[in-house]
Coordinates of C-alpha atoms in Angstrom, one line a residue:
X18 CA 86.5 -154.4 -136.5
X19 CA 82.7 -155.7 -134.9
X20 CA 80.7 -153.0 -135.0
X21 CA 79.2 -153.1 -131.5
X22 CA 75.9 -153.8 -131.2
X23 CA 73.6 -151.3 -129.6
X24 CA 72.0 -152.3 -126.3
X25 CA 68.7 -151.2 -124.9
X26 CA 69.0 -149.0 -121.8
X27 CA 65.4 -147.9 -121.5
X28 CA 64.3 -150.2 -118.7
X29 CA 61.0 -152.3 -118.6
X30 CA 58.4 -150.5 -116.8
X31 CA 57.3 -152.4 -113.9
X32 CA 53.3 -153.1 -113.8
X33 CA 51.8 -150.9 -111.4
X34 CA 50.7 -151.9 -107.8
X35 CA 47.2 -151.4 -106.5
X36 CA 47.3 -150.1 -102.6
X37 CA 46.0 -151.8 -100.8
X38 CA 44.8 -148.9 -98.2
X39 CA 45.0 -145.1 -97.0
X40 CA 49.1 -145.0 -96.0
X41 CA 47.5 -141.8 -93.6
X42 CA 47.6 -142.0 -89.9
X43 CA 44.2 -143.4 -88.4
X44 CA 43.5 -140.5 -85.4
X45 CA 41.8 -142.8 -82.7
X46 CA 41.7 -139.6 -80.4
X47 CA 40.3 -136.9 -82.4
X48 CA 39.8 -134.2 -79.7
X49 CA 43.4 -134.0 -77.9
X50 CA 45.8 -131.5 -78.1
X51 CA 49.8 -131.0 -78.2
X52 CA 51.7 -128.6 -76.7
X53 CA 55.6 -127.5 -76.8
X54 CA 56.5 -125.9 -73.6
X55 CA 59.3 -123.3 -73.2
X56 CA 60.7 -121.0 -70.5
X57 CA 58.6 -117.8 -72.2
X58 CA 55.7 -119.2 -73.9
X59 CA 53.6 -122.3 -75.0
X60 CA 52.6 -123.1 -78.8
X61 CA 49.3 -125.5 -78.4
X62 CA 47.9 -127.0 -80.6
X63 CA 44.1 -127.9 -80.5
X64 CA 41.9 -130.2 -82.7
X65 CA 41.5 -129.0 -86.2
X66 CA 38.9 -126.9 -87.1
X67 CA 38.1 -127.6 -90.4
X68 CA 40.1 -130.3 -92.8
X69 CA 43.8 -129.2 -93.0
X70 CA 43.5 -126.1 -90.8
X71 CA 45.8 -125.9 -88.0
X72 CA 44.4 -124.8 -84.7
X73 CA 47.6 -123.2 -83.1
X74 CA 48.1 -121.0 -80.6
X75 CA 50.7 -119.3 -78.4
X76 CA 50.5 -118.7 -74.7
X77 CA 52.7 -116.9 -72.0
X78 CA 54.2 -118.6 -68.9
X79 CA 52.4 -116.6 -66.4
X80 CA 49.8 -118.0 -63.8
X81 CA 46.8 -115.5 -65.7
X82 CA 48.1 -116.2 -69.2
X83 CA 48.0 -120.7 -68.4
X84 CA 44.0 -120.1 -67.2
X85 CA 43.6 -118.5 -70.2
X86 CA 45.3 -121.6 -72.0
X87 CA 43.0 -123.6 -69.9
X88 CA 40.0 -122.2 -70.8
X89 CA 40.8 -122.3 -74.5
X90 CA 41.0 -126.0 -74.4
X91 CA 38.4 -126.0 -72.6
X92 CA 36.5 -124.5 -75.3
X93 CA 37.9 -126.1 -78.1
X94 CA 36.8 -129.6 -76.2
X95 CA 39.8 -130.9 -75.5
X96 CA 39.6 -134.4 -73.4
X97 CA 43.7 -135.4 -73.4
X98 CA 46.4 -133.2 -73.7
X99 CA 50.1 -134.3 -74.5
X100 CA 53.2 -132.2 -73.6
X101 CA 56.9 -133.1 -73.3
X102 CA 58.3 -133.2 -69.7
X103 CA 60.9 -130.1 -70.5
X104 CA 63.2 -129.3 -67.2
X105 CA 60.4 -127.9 -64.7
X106 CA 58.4 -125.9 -67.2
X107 CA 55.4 -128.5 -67.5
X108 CA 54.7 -129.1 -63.5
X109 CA 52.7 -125.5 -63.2
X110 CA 50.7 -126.1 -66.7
X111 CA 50.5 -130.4 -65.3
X112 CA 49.2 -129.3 -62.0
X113 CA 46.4 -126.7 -63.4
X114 CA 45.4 -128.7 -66.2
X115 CA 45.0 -131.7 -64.1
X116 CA 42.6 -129.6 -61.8
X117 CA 40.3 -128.7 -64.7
X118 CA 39.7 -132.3 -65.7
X119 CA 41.4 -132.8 -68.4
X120 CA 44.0 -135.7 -69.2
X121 CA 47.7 -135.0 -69.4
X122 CA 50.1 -137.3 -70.4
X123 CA 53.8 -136.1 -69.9
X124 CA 56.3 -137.2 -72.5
X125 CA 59.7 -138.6 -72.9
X126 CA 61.4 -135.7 -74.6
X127 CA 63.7 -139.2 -76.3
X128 CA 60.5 -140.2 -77.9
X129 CA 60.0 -137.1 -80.1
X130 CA 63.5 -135.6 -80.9
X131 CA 64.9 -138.1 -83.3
X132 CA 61.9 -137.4 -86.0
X133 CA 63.7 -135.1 -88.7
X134 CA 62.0 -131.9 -90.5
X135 CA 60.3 -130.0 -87.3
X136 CA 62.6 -127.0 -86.9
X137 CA 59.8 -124.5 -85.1
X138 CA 57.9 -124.8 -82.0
X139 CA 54.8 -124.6 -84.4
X140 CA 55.9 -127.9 -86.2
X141 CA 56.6 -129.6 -82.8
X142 CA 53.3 -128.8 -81.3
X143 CA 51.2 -129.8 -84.0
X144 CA 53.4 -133.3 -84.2
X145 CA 53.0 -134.0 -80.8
X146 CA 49.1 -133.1 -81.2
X147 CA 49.1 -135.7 -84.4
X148 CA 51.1 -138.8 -82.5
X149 CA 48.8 -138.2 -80.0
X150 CA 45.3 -138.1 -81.8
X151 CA 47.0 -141.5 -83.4
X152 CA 47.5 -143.2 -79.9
X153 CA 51.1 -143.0 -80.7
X154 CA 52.3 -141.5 -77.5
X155 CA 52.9 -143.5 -74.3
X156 CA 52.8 -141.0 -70.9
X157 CA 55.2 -141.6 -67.9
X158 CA 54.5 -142.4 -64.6
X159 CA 53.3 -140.1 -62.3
X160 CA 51.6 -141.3 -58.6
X161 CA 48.7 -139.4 -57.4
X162 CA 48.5 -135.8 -56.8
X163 CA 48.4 -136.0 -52.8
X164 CA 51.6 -138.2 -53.5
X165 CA 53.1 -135.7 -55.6
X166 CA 52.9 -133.3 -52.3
X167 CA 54.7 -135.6 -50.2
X168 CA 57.3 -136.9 -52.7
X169 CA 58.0 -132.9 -53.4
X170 CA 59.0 -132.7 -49.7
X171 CA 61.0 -135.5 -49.4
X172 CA 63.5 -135.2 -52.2
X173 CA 63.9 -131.6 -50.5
X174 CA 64.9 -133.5 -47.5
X175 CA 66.7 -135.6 -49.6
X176 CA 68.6 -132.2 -50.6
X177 CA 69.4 -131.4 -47.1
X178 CA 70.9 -134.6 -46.2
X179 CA 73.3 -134.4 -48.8
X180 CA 74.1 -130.7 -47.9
X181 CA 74.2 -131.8 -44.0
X182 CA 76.8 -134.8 -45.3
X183 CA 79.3 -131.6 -47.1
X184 CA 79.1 -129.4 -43.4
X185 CA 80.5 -132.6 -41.9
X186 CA 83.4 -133.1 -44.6
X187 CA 84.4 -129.6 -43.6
X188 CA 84.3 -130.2 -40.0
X189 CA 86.4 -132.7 -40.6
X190 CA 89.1 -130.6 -43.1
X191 CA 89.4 -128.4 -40.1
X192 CA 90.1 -130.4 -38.0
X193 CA 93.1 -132.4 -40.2
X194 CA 94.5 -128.9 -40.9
X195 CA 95.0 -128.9 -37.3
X196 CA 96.4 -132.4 -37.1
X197 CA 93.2 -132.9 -34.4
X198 CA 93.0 -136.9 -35.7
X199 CA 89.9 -136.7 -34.3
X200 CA 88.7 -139.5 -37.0
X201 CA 91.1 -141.8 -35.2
X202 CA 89.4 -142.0 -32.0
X203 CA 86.1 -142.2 -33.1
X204 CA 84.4 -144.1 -36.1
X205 CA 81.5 -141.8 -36.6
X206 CA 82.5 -137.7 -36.4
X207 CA 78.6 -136.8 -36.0
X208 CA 77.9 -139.6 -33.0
X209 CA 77.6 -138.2 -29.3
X210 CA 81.3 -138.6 -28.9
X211 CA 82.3 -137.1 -31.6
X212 CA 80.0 -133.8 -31.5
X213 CA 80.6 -132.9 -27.9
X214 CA 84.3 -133.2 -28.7
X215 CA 83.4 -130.5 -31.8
X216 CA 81.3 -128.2 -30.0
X217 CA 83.5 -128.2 -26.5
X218 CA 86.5 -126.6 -29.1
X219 CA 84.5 -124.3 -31.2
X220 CA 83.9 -122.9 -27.6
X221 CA 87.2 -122.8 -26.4
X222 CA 88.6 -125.7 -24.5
X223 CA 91.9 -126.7 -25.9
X224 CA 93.1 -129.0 -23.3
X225 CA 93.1 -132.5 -24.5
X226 CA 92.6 -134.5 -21.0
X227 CA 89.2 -132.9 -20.9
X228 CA 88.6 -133.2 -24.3
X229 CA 89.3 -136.9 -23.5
X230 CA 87.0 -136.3 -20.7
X231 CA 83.8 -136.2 -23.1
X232 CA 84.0 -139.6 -24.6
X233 CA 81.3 -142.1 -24.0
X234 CA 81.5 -145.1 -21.7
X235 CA 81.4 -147.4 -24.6
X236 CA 84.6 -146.5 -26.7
X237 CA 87.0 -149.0 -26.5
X238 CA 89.9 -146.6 -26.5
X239 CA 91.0 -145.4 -23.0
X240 CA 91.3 -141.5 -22.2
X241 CA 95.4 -141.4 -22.6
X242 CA 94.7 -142.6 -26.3
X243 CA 91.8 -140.1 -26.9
X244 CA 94.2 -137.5 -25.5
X245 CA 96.9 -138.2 -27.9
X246 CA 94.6 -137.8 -31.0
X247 CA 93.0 -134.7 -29.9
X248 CA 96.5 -132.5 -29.4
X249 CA 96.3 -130.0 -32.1
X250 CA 98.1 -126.9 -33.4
X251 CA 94.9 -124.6 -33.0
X252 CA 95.2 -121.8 -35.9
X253 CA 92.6 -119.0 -35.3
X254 CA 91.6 -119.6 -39.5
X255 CA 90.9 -123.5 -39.1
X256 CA 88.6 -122.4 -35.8
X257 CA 87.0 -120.2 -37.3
X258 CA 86.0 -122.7 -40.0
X259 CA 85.1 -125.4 -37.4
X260 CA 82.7 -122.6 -36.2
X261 CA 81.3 -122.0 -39.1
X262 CA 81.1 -125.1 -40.8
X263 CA 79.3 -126.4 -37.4
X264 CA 76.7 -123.7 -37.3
X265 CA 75.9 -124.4 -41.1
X266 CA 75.4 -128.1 -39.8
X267 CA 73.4 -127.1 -36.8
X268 CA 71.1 -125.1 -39.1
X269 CA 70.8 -128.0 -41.4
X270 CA 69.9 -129.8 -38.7
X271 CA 67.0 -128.5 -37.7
X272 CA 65.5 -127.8 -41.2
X273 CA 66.0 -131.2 -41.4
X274 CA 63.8 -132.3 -38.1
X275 CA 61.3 -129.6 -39.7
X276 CA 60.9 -131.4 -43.0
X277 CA 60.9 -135.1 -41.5
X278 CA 58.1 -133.7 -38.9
X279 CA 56.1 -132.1 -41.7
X280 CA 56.5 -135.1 -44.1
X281 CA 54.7 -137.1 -41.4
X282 CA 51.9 -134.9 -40.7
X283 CA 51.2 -135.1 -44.2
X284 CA 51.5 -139.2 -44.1
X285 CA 49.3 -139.0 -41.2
X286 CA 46.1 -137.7 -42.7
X287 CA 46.2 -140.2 -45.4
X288 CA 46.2 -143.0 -42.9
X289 CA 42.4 -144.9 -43.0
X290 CA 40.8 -144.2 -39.6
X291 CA 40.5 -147.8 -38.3
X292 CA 44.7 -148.0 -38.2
X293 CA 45.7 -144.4 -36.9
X294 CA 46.0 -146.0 -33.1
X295 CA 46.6 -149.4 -33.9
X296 CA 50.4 -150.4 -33.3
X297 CA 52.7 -151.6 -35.7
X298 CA 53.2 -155.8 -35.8
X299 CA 55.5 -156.8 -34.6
X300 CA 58.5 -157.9 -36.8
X301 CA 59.9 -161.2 -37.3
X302 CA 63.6 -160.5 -37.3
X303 CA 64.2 -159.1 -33.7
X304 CA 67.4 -157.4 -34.2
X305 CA 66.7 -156.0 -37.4
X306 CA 63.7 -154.2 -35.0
X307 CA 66.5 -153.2 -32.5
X308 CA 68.5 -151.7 -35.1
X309 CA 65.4 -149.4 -36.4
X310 CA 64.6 -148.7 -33.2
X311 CA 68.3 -147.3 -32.1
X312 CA 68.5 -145.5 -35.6
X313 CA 65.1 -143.5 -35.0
X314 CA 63.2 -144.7 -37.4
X315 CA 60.2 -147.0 -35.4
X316 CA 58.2 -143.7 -35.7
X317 CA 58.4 -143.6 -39.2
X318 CA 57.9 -147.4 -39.6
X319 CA 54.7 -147.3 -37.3
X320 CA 53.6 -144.4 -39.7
X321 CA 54.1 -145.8 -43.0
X322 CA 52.3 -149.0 -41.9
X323 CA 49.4 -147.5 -40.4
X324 CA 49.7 -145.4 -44.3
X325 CA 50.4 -148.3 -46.3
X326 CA 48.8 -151.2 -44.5
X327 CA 52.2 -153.3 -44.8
X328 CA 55.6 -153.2 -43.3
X329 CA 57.8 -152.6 -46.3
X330 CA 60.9 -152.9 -43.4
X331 CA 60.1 -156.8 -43.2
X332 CA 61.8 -157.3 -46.5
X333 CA 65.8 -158.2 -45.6
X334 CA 67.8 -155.0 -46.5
X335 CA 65.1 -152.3 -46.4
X336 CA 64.9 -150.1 -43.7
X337 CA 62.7 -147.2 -42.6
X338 CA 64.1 -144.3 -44.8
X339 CA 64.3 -146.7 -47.7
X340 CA 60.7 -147.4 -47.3
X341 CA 60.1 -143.6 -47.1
X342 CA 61.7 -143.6 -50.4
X343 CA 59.8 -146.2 -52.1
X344 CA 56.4 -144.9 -50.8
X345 CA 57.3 -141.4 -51.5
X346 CA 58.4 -141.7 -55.1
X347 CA 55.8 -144.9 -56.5
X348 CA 52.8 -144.3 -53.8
X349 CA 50.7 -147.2 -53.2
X350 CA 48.8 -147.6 -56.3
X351 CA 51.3 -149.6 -58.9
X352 CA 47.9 -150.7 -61.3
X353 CA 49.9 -147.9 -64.1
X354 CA 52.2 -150.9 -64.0
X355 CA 50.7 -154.3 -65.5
X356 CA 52.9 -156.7 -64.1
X357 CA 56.3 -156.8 -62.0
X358 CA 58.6 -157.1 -65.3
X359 CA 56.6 -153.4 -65.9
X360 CA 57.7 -152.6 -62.6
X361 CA 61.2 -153.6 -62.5
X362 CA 61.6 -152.1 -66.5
X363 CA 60.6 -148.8 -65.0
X364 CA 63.1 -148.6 -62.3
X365 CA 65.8 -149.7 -65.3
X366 CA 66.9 -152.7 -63.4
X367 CA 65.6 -154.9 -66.3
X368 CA 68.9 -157.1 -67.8
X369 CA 70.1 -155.4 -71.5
X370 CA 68.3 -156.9 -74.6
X371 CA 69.5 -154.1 -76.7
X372 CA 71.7 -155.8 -79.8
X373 CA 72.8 -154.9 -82.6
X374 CA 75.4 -156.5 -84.8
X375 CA 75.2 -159.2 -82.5
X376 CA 77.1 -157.3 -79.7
X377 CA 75.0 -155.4 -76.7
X378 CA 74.5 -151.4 -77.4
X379 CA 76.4 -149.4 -75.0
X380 CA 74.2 -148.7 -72.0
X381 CA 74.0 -144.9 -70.8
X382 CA 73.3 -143.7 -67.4
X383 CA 70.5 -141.1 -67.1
X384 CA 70.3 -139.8 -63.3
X385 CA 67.0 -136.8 -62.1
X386 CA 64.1 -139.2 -62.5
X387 CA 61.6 -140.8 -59.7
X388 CA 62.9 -144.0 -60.9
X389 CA 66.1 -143.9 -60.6
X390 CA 66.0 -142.4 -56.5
X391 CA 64.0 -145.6 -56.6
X392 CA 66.8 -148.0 -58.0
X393 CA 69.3 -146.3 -56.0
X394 CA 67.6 -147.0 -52.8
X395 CA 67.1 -150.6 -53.6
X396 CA 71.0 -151.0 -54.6
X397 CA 71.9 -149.6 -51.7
X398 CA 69.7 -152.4 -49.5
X399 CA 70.9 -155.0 -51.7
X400 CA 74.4 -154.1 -50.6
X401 CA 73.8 -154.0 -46.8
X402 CA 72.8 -157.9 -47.7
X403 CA 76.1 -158.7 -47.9
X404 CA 76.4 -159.9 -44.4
X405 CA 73.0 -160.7 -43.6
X406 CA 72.0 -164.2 -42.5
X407 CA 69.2 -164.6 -44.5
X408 CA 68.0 -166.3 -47.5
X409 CA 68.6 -162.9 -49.3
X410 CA 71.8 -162.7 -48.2
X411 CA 72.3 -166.1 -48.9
X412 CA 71.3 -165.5 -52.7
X413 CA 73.4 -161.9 -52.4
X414 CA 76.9 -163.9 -51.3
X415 CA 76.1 -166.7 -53.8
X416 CA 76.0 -164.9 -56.7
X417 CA 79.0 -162.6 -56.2
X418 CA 81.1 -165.3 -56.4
X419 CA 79.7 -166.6 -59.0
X420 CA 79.1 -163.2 -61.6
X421 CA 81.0 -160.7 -59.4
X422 CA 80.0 -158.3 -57.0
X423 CA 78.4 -155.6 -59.4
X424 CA 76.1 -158.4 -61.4
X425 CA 74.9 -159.0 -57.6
X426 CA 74.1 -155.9 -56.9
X427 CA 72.1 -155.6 -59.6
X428 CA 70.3 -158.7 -59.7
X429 CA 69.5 -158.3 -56.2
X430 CA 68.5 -154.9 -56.3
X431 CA 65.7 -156.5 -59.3
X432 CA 64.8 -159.3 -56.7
X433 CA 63.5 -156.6 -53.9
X434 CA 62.0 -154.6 -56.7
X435 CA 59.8 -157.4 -57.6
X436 CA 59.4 -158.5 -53.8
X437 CA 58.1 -154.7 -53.0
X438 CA 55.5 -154.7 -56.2
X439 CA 54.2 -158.0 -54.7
X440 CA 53.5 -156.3 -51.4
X441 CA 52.3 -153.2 -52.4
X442 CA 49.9 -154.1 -55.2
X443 CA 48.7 -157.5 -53.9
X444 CA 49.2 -157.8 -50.3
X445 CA 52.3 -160.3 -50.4
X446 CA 53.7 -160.2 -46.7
X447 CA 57.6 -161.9 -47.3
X448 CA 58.8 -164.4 -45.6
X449 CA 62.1 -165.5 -44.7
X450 CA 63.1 -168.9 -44.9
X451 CA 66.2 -168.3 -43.7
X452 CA 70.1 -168.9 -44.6
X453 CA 70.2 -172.9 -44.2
X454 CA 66.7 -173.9 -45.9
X455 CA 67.6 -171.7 -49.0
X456 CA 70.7 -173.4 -49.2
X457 CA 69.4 -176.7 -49.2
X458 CA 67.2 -175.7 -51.3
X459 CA 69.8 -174.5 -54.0
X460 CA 71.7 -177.9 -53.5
X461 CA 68.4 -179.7 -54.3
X462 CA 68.2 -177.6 -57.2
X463 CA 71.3 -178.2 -58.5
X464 CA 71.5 -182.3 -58.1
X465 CA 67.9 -182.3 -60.0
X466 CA 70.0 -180.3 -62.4
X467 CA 72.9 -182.6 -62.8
X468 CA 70.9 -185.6 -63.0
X469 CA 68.7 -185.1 -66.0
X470 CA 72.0 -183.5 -67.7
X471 CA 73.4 -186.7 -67.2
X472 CA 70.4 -188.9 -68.0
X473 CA 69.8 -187.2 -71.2
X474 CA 74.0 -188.5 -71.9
X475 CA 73.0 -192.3 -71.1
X476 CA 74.6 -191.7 -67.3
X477 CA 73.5 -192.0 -64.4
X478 CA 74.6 -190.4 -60.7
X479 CA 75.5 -192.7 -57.8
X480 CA 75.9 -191.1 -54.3
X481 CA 79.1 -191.6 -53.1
X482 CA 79.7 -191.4 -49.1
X483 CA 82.4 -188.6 -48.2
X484 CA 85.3 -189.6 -45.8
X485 CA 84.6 -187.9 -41.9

């Protein structure tokens, strides 16, 4: 037998390392503070007071016990103060600290909840302080204060349109339930037709010649027809929820004509002196004018130029309560946002880069922000391109067929992102070249395109005349 030999486990020691520098965090902001909100108190924390000494403290949520929180940063000479943008609970503490002076930047909770170890609000607050005093924290977007007041109001109206859409879907269940196919007669259950029709049988008329009676001049369906949809079975319940569904609508209503008046009275005293009288200009696509007109919304166009000091309505697809929306939600200054591709990133309608693996990372939907009532409004003009005869609508039509109709969407939603950034922060007015010149100009495009493909094979194009 070989004796086997014995082998050396003890490892060579490697030759130590110099470092090369401090591995600490550099604090470029030394006199900021964090704080960790919650529904019953606030833990802040301030700068330190001597080395290694946490400056903590804990706050209430009540209006008295925030001025005192105030005032303690104030004393500790707080400049900036960092907070995470937790459900509602940071607007109140946002809106008072912002009033004393001092500089809040709000948060993405995402940014802060994936670093392990912090299991108290104590630990959270003083690591939100630290990121911050290191420059590590980036704020989100917020438009100005007097902004803020109006975009407050609006997403209430927003909330009462969506409420006045459910009052209609239960007018209309009621009437089903009594086989009244009112929907049949008319395209539109809340038009003049179609509302006289509903209030003459929540007060009692049954007959359905004069029902008939109370159509407009324009529909193309004669009275027999109208008569024949509107014969129904007439059960006391389903009235009674036609009443009631009606008076929720008519209430709705009128909270909403409140809102839409007080929204502009509040536009109106931000408007510069020297364009409160002046009229709106005229715009260059005359029936797209006719159509604002018949929907009601040349007030609010004339308004929001006189506000803004450009027509957001001359760009294809957006119309007056769109360009409500946009002002509303962004406001007028966009220098928070360097460039359009800051712009467009913000509203999320920037492509996926996110790989890994070398396959795309799944993409999830996050809905309750400013910037995604923003995209939503600007899908929802890109879609109403889809018949347009325009150079937009053009590009819209083009490339559905070519990547499908969602990928169009999208990619035209991006185009009047970047179109609107142009106007508001430099003064861009748009342009339409129409349907036929960007069309020639995409078949220009694409020839240049085919001819250096085939000049870099050895090849060369030769027209060919096409048979008439």
């Amino acid at each position: 037998m070989h004796r086997s030999k014995k082998v050396n486990r003890k490892a060579k020691k490697s030759p130590k390392r110099k470092r090369s520098g401090s591995t600490a965090l550099s604090r470029i902001h030394p006199q900021v503070a964090g704080i960790d909100l919650g529904s019953r108190e606030h833990w802040v924390c301030a700068p330190e007071v001597s080395e290694g000494t946490p400056n903590v403290r804990t706050f209430g949520t009540t209006m008295p016990q925030l001025q005192q929180l105030a005032e303690w940063l104030l004393e500790q000479g707080v400049e900036s103060v960092a907070m995470e943008s937790t459900n509602v609970y940071w607007i109140p503490l946002y809106e008072l600290l912002e009033s004393c002076g001092i500089e809040v930047l709000l948060v993405n909770a995402r940014q802060l909840r994936h670093v392990p170890g912090r299991k108290t609000d104590m630990q959270d607050c003083q690591w939100i302080q630290l990121l911050h005093s290191c420059g590590l924290l980036r704020g989100s977007f917020r438009p100005h204060e007097i902004i803020v007041g109006i975009r407050a109001l609006h997403r209430q109206l927003s909330n009462l349109v969506r409420e006045s859409s459910r009052f209609v879907q239960w007018m209309q269940k009621s009437l089903d339930q009594m086989n009244v196919q009112i929907h049949r007669a008319v395209t539109d259950l809340t038009g003049q037709t179609g509302m006289a029709i509903v209030r003459a049988i929540v007060a009692g008329e049954r007959d359905p010649r004069r029902l008939a009676a109370l159509r407009d001049g324009r529909c193309k369906k004669s009275s027999e027809e109208f008569a024949e949809y509107l014969s129904g079975n007439w059960r006391e319940e389903h009235l009674f929820n036609l009443k009631s569904a009606l008076e929720f609508y008519d209430m709705t209503q009128r909270e909403i004509a409140a809102y839409e008046a007080r929204i502009l009275e509040e536009i109106r005293t931000l408007q510069p002196v020297e364009r409160r009288d002046q009229p709106v200009p005229k715009h260059p696509n005359a029936i797209k004018e006719k159509a604002i007109r018949r929907r009601g919304g040349h007030n609010v166009r004339t308004e929001l130029w006189r506000f803004a000091g450009v027509d957001l309505t001359r760009i294809d697809g957006i119309g007056a309560e769109a360009a409500l929306t946009l002002l509303t939600e962004a406001g007028l200054d966009l220098t928070a946002f360097p460039s359009e591709k800051h712009f467009v990133s913000w509203l999320r309608l920037a492509p996926k880069t996110a790989v890994s693996g070398g396959k795309p990372l799944p993409y999830k939907k996050r809905d309750g922000t400013g910037s995604t009532r923003v995209a939503g409004v600007l899908r929802m003009a890109a879609v109403s391109l889809k018949h347009s005869k325009t150079a937009l609508g053009a590009a819209f039509r083009r490339k559905a067929r070519h990547k499908g109709w969602s990928v169009a969407v999208f990619s035209m939603a991006r185009r009047l992102a970047v179109l609107v950034y142009r106007m508001l922060r430099y003064g861009q007015d748009y342009i339409d070249i129409g349907e036929d010149l960007y069309e020639a100009r995409f078949r220009q495009r694409r020839l240049a395109g085919l001819t250096d493909a085939a000049k870099s094979l050895g090849l060369k194009l030769v027209p060919q005349a096409t048979a008439v």
